[in-house]
Short mmCIF file of C-alpha atoms and ligand atoms in Angstrom, two decimals:
data_model
loop_
_atom_site.label_atom_id
_atom_site.label_comp_id
_atom_site.label_asym_id
_atom_site.label_seq_id
_atom_site.Cartn_x
_atom_site.Cartn_y
_atom_site.Cartn_z
CA MET A 856 103.38 67.91 73.79
CA ALA A 857 105.67 69.70 76.44
CA GLU A 858 104.60 73.25 77.38
CA LYS A 859 106.87 76.27 77.07
CA VAL A 860 108.52 77.31 80.46
CA ILE A 861 108.78 80.87 81.29
CA PRO A 862 109.91 81.75 84.99
CA ILE A 863 106.85 83.18 87.24
CA ARG A 864 104.47 82.93 84.18
CA VAL A 865 104.36 79.83 82.66
CA ALA A 866 104.81 76.31 83.81
CA GLY A 867 104.82 72.80 82.58
CA ALA A 868 101.05 71.10 81.69
CA PRO A 869 100.03 68.46 84.21
CA GLU A 870 101.42 65.35 82.33
CA SER A 871 98.54 62.63 82.85
CA ALA A 872 95.40 64.52 82.64
CA ALA A 873 92.84 62.58 80.68
CA PRO A 874 91.22 63.90 77.79
CA TRP A 875 87.68 65.63 78.04
CA ASP A 876 84.76 63.48 77.75
CA GLY A 877 82.10 65.65 78.31
CA ALA A 878 81.92 64.51 82.17
CA ALA A 879 81.18 67.17 84.43
CA LEU A 880 84.61 68.97 84.70
CA ARG A 881 85.95 69.23 88.10
CA ASP A 882 89.49 69.97 90.06
CA THR A 883 91.07 67.70 92.34
CA LEU A 884 88.86 69.05 95.27
CA GLY A 885 85.88 68.59 93.11
CA ARG A 886 85.29 72.26 92.41
CA PRO A 887 83.54 73.27 88.97
CA ILE A 888 84.69 75.49 86.62
CA ARG A 889 82.38 78.63 86.09
CA ASP A 890 84.20 81.83 86.00
CA LEU A 891 86.70 83.06 83.37
CA ARG A 892 88.73 86.41 84.14
CA ILE A 893 90.77 87.49 81.11
CA SER A 894 93.15 90.20 81.46
CA VAL A 895 93.46 92.30 78.42
CA THR A 896 96.88 94.37 79.33
CA ASP A 897 99.00 94.33 81.99
CA ARG A 898 99.28 98.06 81.73
CA CYS A 899 97.47 100.91 84.02
CA ASN A 900 97.53 104.55 84.05
CA PHE A 901 97.43 104.03 87.88
CA ARG A 902 100.23 103.02 90.06
CA CYS A 903 98.29 102.33 93.27
CA VAL A 904 100.81 101.60 96.03
CA TYR A 905 99.14 98.16 96.75
CA CYS A 906 99.45 97.03 93.24
CA MET A 907 101.92 98.39 90.89
CA PRO A 908 104.30 100.60 93.17
CA ARG A 909 106.05 103.08 91.13
CA LYS A 910 109.51 102.53 92.12
CA VAL A 911 109.10 99.07 90.58
CA PHE A 912 106.72 99.52 88.08
CA ASP A 913 109.17 102.79 86.58
CA ALA A 914 109.74 104.14 83.11
CA ASN A 915 112.63 100.91 83.10
CA TYR A 916 109.87 98.42 83.72
CA ARG A 917 109.38 96.14 80.90
CA PHE A 918 105.58 95.62 80.16
CA LEU A 919 104.76 92.72 77.59
CA PRO A 920 105.10 93.50 73.95
CA HIS A 921 102.47 93.86 71.41
CA ALA A 922 103.36 90.36 69.83
CA ALA A 923 103.17 88.58 72.79
CA ILE A 924 99.57 89.39 73.83
CA LEU A 925 96.63 87.85 72.35
CA SER A 926 94.63 89.36 69.87
CA PHE A 927 90.75 89.99 70.39
CA GLU A 928 89.90 87.13 68.08
CA GLU A 929 92.29 84.66 69.71
CA ILE A 930 90.94 85.83 73.21
CA ALA A 931 87.02 85.24 72.09
CA ARG A 932 88.28 81.81 70.64
CA VAL A 933 89.63 80.96 74.08
CA ALA A 934 86.24 82.18 75.60
CA ARG A 935 84.25 80.26 73.25
CA VAL A 936 85.82 76.69 74.55
CA PHE A 937 85.65 77.85 77.98
CA VAL A 938 81.82 78.35 77.68
CA SER A 939 81.93 74.99 76.14
CA LEU A 940 83.42 73.47 79.21
CA GLY A 941 80.71 75.29 81.77
CA VAL A 942 81.93 78.89 82.32
CA LYS A 943 79.24 80.92 83.10
CA LYS A 944 80.55 84.57 83.72
CA ILE A 945 83.17 86.23 81.87
CA ARG A 946 85.02 89.13 83.45
CA LEU A 947 87.57 91.49 81.88
CA THR A 948 90.44 92.94 84.06
CA GLY A 949 93.81 94.55 83.23
CA GLY A 950 96.04 95.97 84.45
CA GLU A 951 93.51 98.74 83.44
CA PRO A 952 91.43 97.16 80.63
CA LEU A 953 90.38 100.13 79.18
CA VAL A 954 93.93 101.27 78.45
CA ARG A 955 93.72 98.38 75.67
CA LYS A 956 92.86 100.22 72.54
CA ASP A 957 89.02 99.63 71.10
CA LEU A 958 88.04 97.08 74.02
CA ALA A 959 84.44 97.50 73.23
CA LYS A 960 85.38 95.32 69.87
CA LEU A 961 86.31 92.56 72.21
CA VAL A 962 83.07 92.86 74.16
CA ALA A 963 81.38 92.66 70.71
CA LEU A 964 83.05 89.29 70.13
CA LEU A 965 82.25 87.94 73.61
CA ALA A 966 78.81 89.30 74.06
CA PRO A 967 77.12 86.21 71.54
CA LEU A 968 78.64 83.47 73.84
CA GLY A 969 76.13 83.99 76.27
CA ALA A 970 77.77 84.11 79.41
CA ASP A 971 77.34 87.02 82.24
CA LEU A 972 79.85 89.55 80.64
CA THR A 973 81.48 92.09 83.07
CA LEU A 974 84.68 94.41 83.49
CA THR A 975 86.51 95.89 86.42
CA THR A 976 88.16 98.81 85.69
CA ASN A 977 89.65 101.94 87.74
CA GLY A 978 86.71 104.08 86.63
CA SER A 979 88.48 106.99 85.13
CA LEU A 980 88.53 105.98 81.23
CA LEU A 981 85.22 105.15 81.81
CA ALA A 982 83.19 108.25 81.04
CA ARG A 983 84.65 108.25 77.32
CA GLN A 984 84.28 104.32 76.61
CA ILE A 985 81.05 103.37 77.92
CA SER A 986 78.61 104.13 75.62
CA ALA A 987 80.54 101.54 73.07
CA LEU A 988 80.92 99.13 75.91
CA ARG A 989 77.41 98.97 76.68
CA ARG A 990 76.46 98.98 72.94
CA ALA A 991 79.12 96.28 72.23
CA GLY A 992 77.22 94.28 74.92
CA LEU A 993 78.59 94.96 78.32
CA GLN A 994 76.19 93.80 80.88
CA ARG A 995 77.62 94.71 84.37
CA LEU A 996 80.51 96.89 85.66
CA THR A 997 82.92 96.72 89.02
CA VAL A 998 84.52 100.12 89.46
CA SER A 999 87.47 100.45 91.83
CA LEU A 1000 87.45 103.16 94.37
CA ASP A 1001 89.62 103.53 97.34
CA SER A 1002 88.73 106.81 98.82
CA LEU A 1003 86.44 109.59 98.36
CA ASP A 1004 89.09 111.78 100.04
CA ASP A 1005 91.11 113.63 97.07
CA ALA A 1006 94.42 113.60 99.33
CA THR A 1007 94.17 109.70 100.31
CA PHE A 1008 92.92 108.92 96.89
CA ARG A 1009 95.58 110.56 94.84
CA ALA A 1010 98.35 109.35 97.27
CA MET A 1011 96.77 105.70 97.00
CA ASN A 1012 96.70 105.88 92.76
CA ASP A 1013 99.76 107.76 92.93
CA ALA A 1014 99.17 108.91 89.32
CA ASP A 1015 97.59 112.35 90.51
CA TYR A 1016 93.78 111.25 89.45
CA PRO A 1017 91.51 113.22 91.28
CA VAL A 1018 88.15 110.90 92.97
CA ALA A 1019 86.03 112.97 90.46
CA SER A 1020 87.43 111.14 87.46
CA VAL A 1021 85.74 108.08 88.88
CA LEU A 1022 82.92 109.69 89.76
CA GLU A 1023 81.91 110.83 86.41
CA GLY A 1024 82.49 107.11 85.41
CA ILE A 1025 80.40 105.94 87.65
CA GLU A 1026 77.42 108.44 86.46
CA ALA A 1027 78.53 107.92 82.87
CA ALA A 1028 77.66 103.88 83.71
CA VAL A 1029 74.49 104.93 85.36
CA ALA A 1030 73.26 107.12 82.40
CA ALA A 1031 74.24 104.48 80.16
CA GLY A 1032 72.14 101.90 81.88
CA LEU A 1033 74.62 99.81 83.75
CA ALA A 1034 73.08 100.47 87.27
CA PRO A 1035 73.58 99.25 89.82
CA VAL A 1036 77.61 99.00 89.95
CA LYS A 1037 79.75 97.40 91.95
CA ILE A 1038 82.16 99.63 93.87
CA ASN A 1039 85.32 97.75 95.39
CA MET A 1040 87.61 99.36 97.97
CA VAL A 1041 90.91 98.04 99.09
CA VAL A 1042 91.34 98.43 102.60
CA LYS A 1043 94.68 99.23 104.16
CA ARG A 1044 94.85 100.02 107.65
CA GLY A 1045 96.35 103.46 108.16
CA VAL A 1046 95.96 104.59 104.69
CA ASN A 1047 92.26 104.62 103.84
CA ASP A 1048 90.45 102.84 106.85
CA HIS A 1049 89.35 106.29 108.04
CA GLN A 1050 87.37 106.25 104.73
CA ILE A 1051 85.21 103.03 105.63
CA ALA A 1052 82.31 104.71 106.97
CA ASP A 1053 82.37 107.42 104.60
CA MET A 1054 81.96 104.85 101.84
CA ALA A 1055 79.31 103.24 103.02
CA ARG A 1056 77.19 106.56 103.56
CA ARG A 1057 78.02 107.96 100.15
CA TRP A 1058 76.83 104.65 98.36
CA ARG A 1059 73.56 104.16 100.65
CA GLY A 1060 70.42 104.50 99.22
CA THR A 1061 71.93 104.55 95.73
CA GLY A 1062 71.55 101.03 94.50
CA HIS A 1063 75.22 100.95 94.05
CA ILE A 1064 77.01 98.29 96.22
CA VAL A 1065 80.56 99.05 97.71
CA ARG A 1066 82.41 96.18 98.72
CA PHE A 1067 84.92 96.38 101.09
CA ILE A 1068 88.33 94.17 100.30
CA GLU A 1069 90.93 92.89 102.68
CA TYR A 1070 94.42 94.13 101.35
CA MET A 1071 95.96 90.99 99.82
CA ASP A 1072 99.56 89.58 99.68
CA VAL A 1073 99.42 89.36 95.63
CA GLY A 1074 102.55 89.63 93.87
CA SER A 1075 105.71 90.36 95.54
CA THR A 1076 106.06 93.73 95.05
CA ASN A 1077 103.76 95.39 97.37
CA GLY A 1078 105.39 94.87 100.87
CA TRP A 1079 102.42 93.12 102.25
CA ARG A 1080 102.16 92.99 106.20
CA MET A 1081 99.24 91.21 107.98
CA ASP A 1082 99.40 94.48 110.38
CA ASP A 1083 98.26 96.40 107.14
CA VAL A 1084 94.83 94.36 106.73
CA VAL A 1085 91.72 95.42 108.41
CA PRO A 1086 89.35 92.46 108.81
CA SER A 1087 86.14 91.97 106.99
CA ALA A 1088 84.60 91.61 110.61
CA GLU A 1089 86.20 94.70 111.91
CA VAL A 1090 84.57 96.51 108.37
CA VAL A 1091 81.16 95.47 109.38
CA ARG A 1092 81.65 96.54 112.81
CA ARG A 1093 82.48 99.90 112.22
CA ILE A 1094 79.75 100.65 109.72
CA GLY A 1095 77.06 98.53 111.53
CA GLU A 1096 78.05 101.47 114.62
CA GLN A 1097 76.77 103.97 112.28
CA PHE A 1098 74.18 102.02 110.15
CA PRO A 1099 73.01 98.97 111.65
CA LEU A 1100 73.33 95.91 109.52
CA GLU A 1101 71.99 92.27 109.09
CA PRO A 1102 73.50 89.39 107.03
CA VAL A 1103 72.20 88.38 103.46
CA GLU A 1104 72.66 84.82 101.90
CA PRO A 1105 75.04 84.68 99.22
CA ASN A 1106 73.73 85.02 95.77
CA TYR A 1107 75.38 81.92 94.32
CA THR A 1108 77.73 79.21 95.69
CA GLY A 1109 81.29 80.34 95.45
CA GLU A 1110 80.48 84.29 95.60
CA VAL A 1111 83.75 86.12 96.78
CA ALA A 1112 81.61 88.58 98.82
CA GLU A 1113 79.84 88.17 101.82
CA ARG A 1114 76.71 90.43 101.82
CA TRP A 1115 75.01 92.76 104.37
CA ARG A 1116 72.06 94.97 104.00
CA TYR A 1117 70.97 98.03 105.99
CA ARG A 1118 68.51 97.39 108.53
CA ASP A 1119 66.80 100.34 107.35
CA GLY A 1120 66.45 99.13 103.78
CA ALA A 1121 69.09 101.78 102.41
CA GLY A 1122 70.59 98.83 100.09
CA GLU A 1123 73.33 96.33 100.99
CA ILE A 1124 77.18 96.39 101.18
CA GLY A 1125 79.86 93.39 100.79
CA VAL A 1126 82.99 92.29 102.60
CA ILE A 1127 85.48 90.46 100.87
CA ALA A 1128 87.73 88.63 103.56
CA SER A 1129 90.21 86.45 101.48
CA VAL A 1130 92.46 86.91 103.88
CA THR A 1131 90.97 86.42 107.14
CA GLN A 1132 87.90 84.11 105.87
CA ALA A 1133 89.46 82.44 103.08
CA PHE A 1134 86.71 81.24 100.02
CA CYS A 1135 89.18 78.78 98.01
CA ARG A 1136 86.43 75.68 98.90
CA ASP A 1137 84.18 76.80 96.35
CA CYS A 1138 86.81 79.01 94.02
CA ASN A 1139 85.55 78.35 90.40
CA ARG A 1140 87.87 80.85 88.63
CA MET A 1141 90.29 80.35 86.28
CA ARG A 1142 92.49 83.22 84.73
CA LEU A 1143 93.68 84.09 81.57
CA SER A 1144 96.96 86.02 81.22
CA THR A 1145 97.36 88.95 78.59
CA GLU A 1146 99.79 87.01 76.63
CA GLY A 1147 97.64 83.65 77.18
CA ALA A 1148 98.57 81.63 80.03
CA LEU A 1149 96.10 79.71 82.07
CA TYR A 1150 96.53 80.64 85.65
CA THR A 1151 94.49 78.55 88.21
CA CYS A 1152 94.92 80.93 91.41
CA LEU A 1153 95.83 84.27 91.99
CA PHE A 1154 98.77 83.70 93.85
CA ALA A 1155 100.01 81.23 91.42
CA GLN A 1156 103.85 81.28 90.94
CA THR A 1157 103.17 79.83 87.41
CA GLY A 1158 100.77 79.71 84.77
CA HIS A 1159 100.35 77.26 82.06
CA ASP A 1160 101.04 78.13 78.52
CA LEU A 1161 98.20 78.44 75.91
CA LYS A 1162 99.44 80.75 73.50
CA ALA A 1163 101.63 78.24 71.69
CA LEU A 1164 98.99 75.79 71.21
CA LEU A 1165 96.46 78.85 69.96
CA ARG A 1166 99.25 79.58 67.35
CA SER A 1167 99.97 76.21 66.46
CA GLY A 1168 96.93 75.55 64.15
CA ALA A 1169 95.76 73.21 66.56
CA PRO A 1170 91.71 72.91 66.61
CA ASP A 1171 89.25 73.71 69.34
CA ASP A 1172 89.19 70.20 70.47
CA ALA A 1173 92.92 70.53 71.28
CA ILE A 1174 92.34 73.73 72.96
CA ARG A 1175 89.40 72.35 75.01
CA ASP A 1176 91.27 69.31 76.09
CA ARG A 1177 94.05 71.30 77.12
CA ILE A 1178 91.93 73.32 79.32
CA ALA A 1179 90.23 70.92 80.71
CA ALA A 1180 93.39 69.14 81.64
CA VAL A 1181 94.88 72.05 83.89
CA TRP A 1182 91.41 72.27 85.49
CA ARG A 1183 91.30 68.48 86.61
CA ALA A 1184 94.70 68.77 87.77
CA ARG A 1185 94.22 71.85 89.96
CA GLY A 1186 94.57 71.66 93.67
CA ASP A 1187 95.02 75.25 94.56
CA ARG A 1188 93.98 76.94 97.94
CA TYR A 1189 96.37 79.37 98.58
CA SER A 1190 94.38 81.71 100.92
CA GLU A 1191 93.64 78.40 103.10
CA LEU A 1192 97.39 78.04 103.46
CA ARG A 1193 98.50 81.54 103.77
CA THR A 1194 101.40 81.90 106.39
CA ALA A 1195 104.22 84.77 106.90
CA GLU A 1196 106.25 82.52 104.59
CA THR A 1197 104.36 82.08 101.72
CA ALA A 1198 103.30 85.85 101.82
CA ARG A 1199 107.07 86.40 100.61
CA LEU A 1200 106.69 83.73 97.62
CA ARG A 1201 107.36 85.15 94.51
CA LYS A 1202 103.88 85.13 93.03
CA VAL A 1203 102.07 86.46 89.81
CA GLU A 1204 101.23 90.41 90.25
CA MET A 1205 97.88 91.30 90.13
CA SER A 1206 98.47 94.04 87.64
CA TYR A 1207 99.66 91.01 85.02
CA ILE A 1208 96.29 88.53 85.91
CA GLY A 1209 94.03 91.04 86.90
CA GLY A 1210 91.60 91.24 90.04
P1 LIG B 2004 80.33 89.59 90.68
O1 LIG B 2004 80.50 88.98 89.36
O2 LIG B 2004 79.70 90.80 90.65
O3 LIG B 2004 79.99 88.65 91.89
O4 LIG B 2004 81.92 89.67 91.37
P2 LIG B 2004 82.99 89.16 92.25
O5 LIG B 2004 82.14 89.14 93.19
O6 LIG B 2004 83.70 88.18 91.35
O7 LIG B 2004 84.11 90.28 92.46
P3 LIG B 2004 84.98 91.07 91.80
O8 LIG B 2004 85.60 90.22 90.61
O9 LIG B 2004 84.86 92.54 91.75
O10 LIG B 2004 86.12 90.73 92.76
C1 LIG B 2004 86.51 91.62 93.99
C2 LIG B 2004 87.62 91.14 94.38
O11 LIG B 2004 87.53 90.28 95.58
C3 LIG B 2004 88.48 91.34 93.73
O12 LIG B 2004 89.27 92.54 93.14
C4 LIG B 2004 89.80 90.58 94.51
O13 LIG B 2004 90.34 91.80 95.42
C5 LIG B 2004 89.12 89.08 95.14
N1 LIG B 2004 89.02 88.83 94.58
C6 LIG B 2004 88.23 87.85 93.43
N2 LIG B 2004 88.59 86.77 93.08
C7 LIG B 2004 89.16 86.02 93.88
C8 LIG B 2004 89.87 84.80 94.44
O14 LIG B 2004 89.65 83.77 93.53
N3 LIG B 2004 90.83 84.62 95.49
C9 LIG B 2004 90.87 85.83 96.33
N4 LIG B 2004 91.89 85.60 96.87
N5 LIG B 2004 90.57 86.98 95.88
C10 LIG B 2004 89.35 87.17 95.01
N1 LIG B 2005 94.53 93.38 97.83
C1 LIG B 2005 93.27 93.24 97.44
N2 LIG B 2005 93.04 93.79 96.20
C2 LIG B 2005 93.57 94.22 95.61
N3 LIG B 2005 93.36 94.91 94.24
C3 LIG B 2005 94.70 95.11 93.43
N4 LIG B 2005 95.66 94.48 94.53
C4 LIG B 2005 95.01 94.12 95.50
C5 LIG B 2005 95.44 93.74 96.72
N5 LIG B 2005 96.35 93.53 96.95
C6 LIG B 2005 91.91 94.68 93.36
C7 LIG B 2005 91.89 96.49 93.23
C8 LIG B 2005 90.63 96.12 91.94
C9 LIG B 2005 90.78 94.85 91.61
C10 LIG B 2005 91.61 94.71 90.51
O1 LIG B 2005 91.81 94.32 92.09
O2 LIG B 2005 91.53 97.34 94.20
O3 LIG B 2005 89.35 96.33 92.77
FE1 LIG B 2006 95.68 99.72 88.07
FE2 LIG B 2006 93.65 98.24 89.25
FE3 LIG B 2006 96.40 97.77 90.20
FE4 LIG B 2006 95.55 100.43 90.87
S1 LIG B 2006 94.71 98.23 91.41
S2 LIG B 2006 97.24 99.72 89.73
S3 LIG B 2006 94.10 100.58 89.00
S4 LIG B 2006 95.44 97.76 88.03
FE1 LIG B 2007 90.84 80.58 94.56
FE2 LIG B 2007 93.38 80.52 94.64
FE3 LIG B 2007 91.81 82.76 95.60
FE4 LIG B 2007 91.85 80.71 96.86
S1 LIG B 2007 93.26 81.82 96.96
S2 LIG B 2007 89.80 81.53 96.30
S3 LIG B 2007 92.24 78.94 95.15
S4 LIG B 2007 92.24 82.14 93.47
#
């Protein structure tokens, strides 16, 4: 069956992929599928300058209508099929996942699948939702926090949220039993790189793990320039000058963060060098968009529609075969091939597909 084609979002299916035969599923570069990232909404209460610049995502921006987005039951069904194909980790993302109503209900549907179940959030709405999420079976949490300095943070989220709203969310997560938390900071030169050492200092000794992310050319609205990127090697050097660091082995193959620990035993940090040290070789991530399209890369220009099949009354086997076919045909390694030209391509937005 031909797939529906929607520019930028949905493309044609690979035509000659063999049906799933139970053998280990590998893409064209021999990579297994392990990690499913589910975007539950394309909306967000922040307007981070590097992700949803306000001049693009303004009052006239057309977010997905309700009828276009997958229901929790549909998401859970797809997730179950993914687990049968070898997925071990499920991450809920957005936009901001906590703006989707009753998210804990989705968590409750996913928890019994047995995969590692985690969530990436901006933290601002966490305090009032975390108990329900925890009760529903959420196991881990990643909170984005780009600065501890209020003026810098407000300028970056461009929605006037104070740092305190995120810190409150992190505290609530700890109280709910979700510690340690991972804290993600996207570093943009000249904007928040003066906060690198402060972030390290603030979270040292707490058990939480800060990860410093290189600013990436995702989407086509953030005006990315290589000059804006602070290489992870520089981050490690700058922190190491104040708090000596040593490298740590990865927790698992394909981990995106490179781990470093403080020599004085005060815990660890991570750096995510997706621009200067691409990690495509072990990339085992598939992404499911809010409207039910599969994306084989964060930098994809097109996705593969699954929603039509889901809503056609097709059995799980057919869903599984389609997912397997998309994975088998996958050859993405965008970050290894990045150039100034590819950076200018029209790619899927991070707010649409999640982090
Ligand atoms: P753990 O499950 O805790 O190990 O989390 P993770 O390492 O998968 O990290 P997380 O999902 O928080 O990803 C951190 C950041 O890394 C994301 O927000 C992205 O900026 C970046 N990232 C994650 N996956 C990819 C990827 O496949 N490609 C690229 N280029 N960047 C990625
Ligand atoms: N570069 C790097 N990371 C980004 N994120 C969003 N946009 C970018 C970008 N351009 C991160 C957020 C959050 C996660 C959802 O993705 O900071 O941690
Ligand atoms: Fe929202 Fe996260 Fe994008 Fe910021 S980075 S605008 S919090 S989705
Ligand atoms: Fe995976 Fe694409 Fe990121 Fe490379 S650029 S690690 S293929 S998502």
